CSV table of C-alpha atoms in Angstrom, one decimal:
chain,number,residue,atom,x,y,z
A,1,MET,CA,-0.1,0.0,0.1
A,2,ARG,CA,1.1,3.5,-0.8
A,3,ILE,CA,1.2,5.5,2.1
A,4,ILE,CA,0.6,9.5,1.4
A,5,TYR,CA,-0.1,12.2,3.6
A,6,HIS,CA,-0.6,16.1,4.2
A,7,SER,CA,0.5,18.0,7.0
A,8,ARG,CA,1.2,21.6,7.9
A,9,ARG,CA,5.3,20.3,7.7
A,10,ARG,CA,6.7,17.1,6.5
A,11,ASN,CA,6.9,14.9,9.6
A,12,PRO,CA,10.3,14.1,10.7
A,13,TYR,CA,9.9,10.6,12.2
A,14,ALA,CA,7.4,9.6,9.6
A,15,PRO,CA,8.7,6.4,8.0
A,16,GLU,CA,10.8,6.3,4.4
A,17,TYR,CA,8.0,4.9,3.0
A,18,CYS,CA,5.5,7.8,3.5
A,19,GLU,CA,5.3,10.2,1.0
A,20,TYR,CA,4.8,14.1,2.1
A,21,PHE,CA,2.5,16.2,0.2
A,22,GLU,CA,3.0,19.8,0.3
A,23,ASP,CA,-0.2,20.9,-1.7
A,24,VAL,CA,-2.9,19.0,-0.2
A,25,GLU,CA,-5.1,19.0,-3.1
A,26,GLU,CA,-2.4,17.2,-5.0
A,27,MET,CA,-2.6,14.5,-2.2
A,28,LEU,CA,-6.3,14.6,-2.5
A,29,LYS,CA,-6.3,13.5,-6.4
A,30,GLN,CA,-4.2,10.3,-5.7
A,31,ALA,CA,-5.7,9.2,-2.5
A,32,ASP,CA,-7.9,6.2,-2.6
A,33,VAL,CA,-8.5,6.8,0.9
A,34,LEU,CA,-9.0,9.7,3.3
A,35,SER,CA,-8.4,9.6,6.7
A,36,VAL,CA,-8.7,13.0,9.0
A,37,HIS,CA,-6.7,13.6,11.8
A,38,VAL,CA,-6.7,17.6,12.6
A,39,PRO,CA,-7.9,19.2,15.8
A,40,LEU,CA,-11.1,21.2,15.5
A,41,ARG,CA,-10.4,24.7,15.7
A,42,ALA,CA,-12.1,27.9,13.9
A,43,GLU,CA,-9.8,27.3,11.1
A,44,THR,CA,-10.6,23.7,10.3
A,45,ILE,CA,-14.5,23.7,10.4
A,46,GLY,CA,-15.6,22.4,7.6
A,47,LEU,CA,-12.2,21.7,6.0
A,48,VAL,CA,-13.3,18.8,4.5
A,49,GLY,CA,-15.8,20.8,2.1
A,50,GLU,CA,-16.8,20.4,-1.2
A,51,LYS,CA,-14.0,21.2,-3.2
A,52,TRP,CA,-11.8,18.4,-1.1
A,53,ILE,CA,-14.6,15.6,-1.5
A,54,ARG,CA,-14.7,16.2,-5.3
A,55,THR,CA,-11.0,16.5,-5.8
A,56,LEU,CA,-11.1,13.1,-4.1
A,57,ARG,CA,-10.7,10.1,-6.8
A,58,ARG,CA,-14.3,8.9,-7.6
A,59,GLY,CA,-15.2,6.2,-5.3
A,60,ALA,CA,-12.8,7.3,-2.5
A,61,ILE,CA,-13.7,6.5,1.0
A,62,ILE,CA,-13.6,9.0,3.7
A,63,ILE,CA,-12.4,8.2,7.5
A,64,ASN,CA,-12.9,10.9,9.9
A,65,THR,CA,-11.7,10.0,13.1
A,66,ALA,CA,-10.8,13.9,14.2
A,67,ARG,CA,-14.1,15.7,15.2
A,68,GLY,CA,-17.7,15.9,13.5
A,69,LYS,CA,-17.3,19.4,12.4
A,70,VAL,CA,-14.1,19.2,10.8
A,71,ILE,CA,-16.0,17.7,7.7
A,72,ASP,CA,-18.9,19.4,6.0
A,73,GLU,CA,-21.4,17.0,6.6
A,74,ASN,CA,-23.9,18.4,4.2
A,75,ALA,CA,-21.2,17.9,1.1
A,76,MET,CA,-20.3,14.7,1.9
A,77,ILE,CA,-24.1,13.4,1.9
A,78,LYS,CA,-24.2,15.2,-1.0
A,79,ALA,CA,-21.3,13.1,-2.5
A,80,LEU,CA,-22.6,10.3,-1.3
A,81,GLU,CA,-26.0,10.5,-2.8
A,82,ASP,CA,-24.7,11.4,-6.1
A,83,GLY,CA,-22.0,8.5,-6.1
A,84,HIS,CA,-19.0,10.4,-5.9
A,85,VAL,CA,-18.2,8.3,-2.8
A,86,ARG,CA,-20.4,5.4,-3.2
A,87,PHE,CA,-20.5,1.6,-2.8
A,88,CYS,CA,-21.4,-0.9,-5.8
A,89,PRO,CA,-24.2,-3.4,-4.7
A,90,LYS,CA,-23.1,-5.4,-7.3
A,91,CYS,CA,-20.1,-6.4,-5.4
A,92,ILE,CA,-21.5,-7.1,-1.9
A,93,ASN,CA,-20.3,-10.5,-1.6
A,94,ALA,CA,-17.1,-10.8,-4.1
A,95,CYS,CA,-15.4,-6.9,-3.0
A,96,HIS,CA,-13.7,-8.2,0.3
A,97,ARG,CA,-11.2,-10.0,-2.2
A,98,LEU,CA,-10.7,-6.6,-4.6
A,99,THR,CA,-8.8,-3.8,-3.5
A,100,VAL,CA,-9.7,-0.2,-4.2
A,101,ARG,CA,-7.3,-0.2,-7.0
A,102,GLU,CA,-9.2,-3.2,-8.6
A,103,HIS,CA,-12.3,-1.7,-8.1
A,104,ARG,CA,-12.6,1.7,-8.3
A,105,GLN,CA,-16.4,1.7,-7.1
A,106,LEU,CA,-15.6,0.3,-3.9
A,107,ALA,CA,-16.1,3.1,-1.4
A,108,ALA,CA,-17.3,4.1,2.1
A,109,VAL,CA,-17.5,6.4,4.6
A,110,GLY,CA,-16.7,5.6,8.0
A,111,LEU,CA,-16.9,8.0,11.3
A,112,ASP,CA,-16.9,8.0,14.8
A,113,VAL,CA,-17.5,11.4,15.5
A,114,PHE,CA,-20.3,13.8,14.3
A,115,PRO,CA,-21.0,17.6,14.2
A,116,ASN,CA,-23.9,17.8,16.7
A,117,GLU,CA,-22.5,14.4,18.9
A,118,PRO,CA,-24.4,12.6,20.3
A,119,GLN,CA,-26.9,13.4,17.7
A,120,VAL,CA,-26.3,11.5,14.4
A,121,ASN,CA,-27.8,13.3,11.1
A,122,PRO,CA,-30.5,10.4,10.1
A,123,ARG,CA,-29.9,10.9,6.8
A,124,LEU,CA,-26.6,9.3,7.4
A,125,LEU,CA,-28.5,6.0,8.2
A,126,GLU,CA,-29.9,5.7,5.1
A,127,PHE,CA,-26.5,4.3,3.5
A,128,THR,CA,-25.1,0.8,3.3
A,129,ASN,CA,-21.9,2.1,2.8
A,130,VAL,CA,-21.9,4.5,6.1
A,131,THR,CA,-19.9,3.0,8.9
A,132,LEU,CA,-21.2,5.0,12.3
A,133,LEU,CA,-19.4,4.1,15.7
A,134,PRO,CA,-19.7,6.0,18.8
A,135,HIS,CA,-16.6,8.0,20.1
A,136,VAL,CA,-15.6,6.0,22.8
A,137,GLY,CA,-11.8,5.3,22.6
A,138,THR,CA,-11.5,6.4,25.8
A,139,GLU,CA,-13.9,5.4,28.0
A,140,THR,CA,-12.3,2.6,30.0
A,141,GLN,CA,-11.4,3.0,33.9
A,142,ASP,CA,-7.3,3.0,33.3
A,143,THR,CA,-8.0,5.7,30.1
A,144,GLN,CA,-10.1,7.8,32.1
A,145,ARG,CA,-7.9,7.7,35.5
A,146,ALA,CA,-4.6,8.4,33.0
A,147,MET,CA,-6.3,11.4,31.6
A,148,GLU,CA,-7.3,12.6,34.9
A,149,VAL,CA,-3.9,12.6,36.2
A,150,ARG,CA,-2.5,14.1,32.9
A,151,ALA,CA,-4.7,16.7,33.1
A,152,LEU,CA,-4.0,17.6,36.9
A,153,THR,CA,-0.6,17.1,36.3
A,154,ASN,CA,-0.9,19.9,33.8
A,155,LEU,CA,-2.7,22.3,35.9
A,156,ARG,CA,0.2,21.6,38.6
A,157,ASP,CA,2.8,22.4,36.2
A,158,PHE,CA,1.0,25.2,35.1
A,159,LEU,CA,0.9,26.8,38.4
A,160,LEU,CA,4.3,26.1,39.1
A,161,THR,CA,6.2,27.2,35.8
A,162,GLY,CA,3.3,29.1,34.0
A,163,MET,CA,3.5,26.2,31.0
A,164,GLY,CA,1.9,22.5,31.4
A,165,LYS,CA,3.7,20.1,29.2
A,166,ASP,CA,0.6,19.2,26.8
A,167,LEU,CA,0.9,21.8,24.2
A,168,VAL,CA,-0.4,22.0,20.6
A,169,LEU,CA,2.3,22.6,18.4
A,170,GLU,CA,1.1,26.5,18.1
A,171,TYR,CA,1.9,26.8,21.3
A,172,LYS,CA,4.9,24.8,21.5
A,173,LEU,CA,6.2,27.3,18.9
A,174,LYS,CA,5.4,30.4,20.6
A,175,ALA,CA,6.7,29.1,24.0
A,176,ARG,CA,10.0,28.8,22.3
A,177,LEU,CA,10.3,32.4,21.7
């Protein structure tokens, strides 16, 4: 599998086999699967909108495990309805043996985040090629405890030093200046 990615800058820790694209639209033209991993901020609301979805190859798969509002839900649903992102009913039993490259019509959307959580847009329930999961990756006792300790440690560090250890990239850069 060819792995391509776009980010604000090239990741120096990415394995050699990962190909960096400075131009997100050029990456989208070549992607069979778009997996979205960005924080939710004012500038990322609707980031994956009509233009990006239509730049993807016809039959692409979109996976959003970031935040629901990062994808323009109406644009995504429109692409599902008109077949730009679609499922091939003829292959329902045979597709598991085919790759996306071998069969361009195999496509889907996978979501574990929604714009108005916990409500799910009922239109998404109409598609057989949409997988919806609850966003519960941190719902274990051990994970909850670790998150509580980490949050309290950051609070303590902030009160003692003026800065916690868990900063997003932009704040880390400001802190160095």
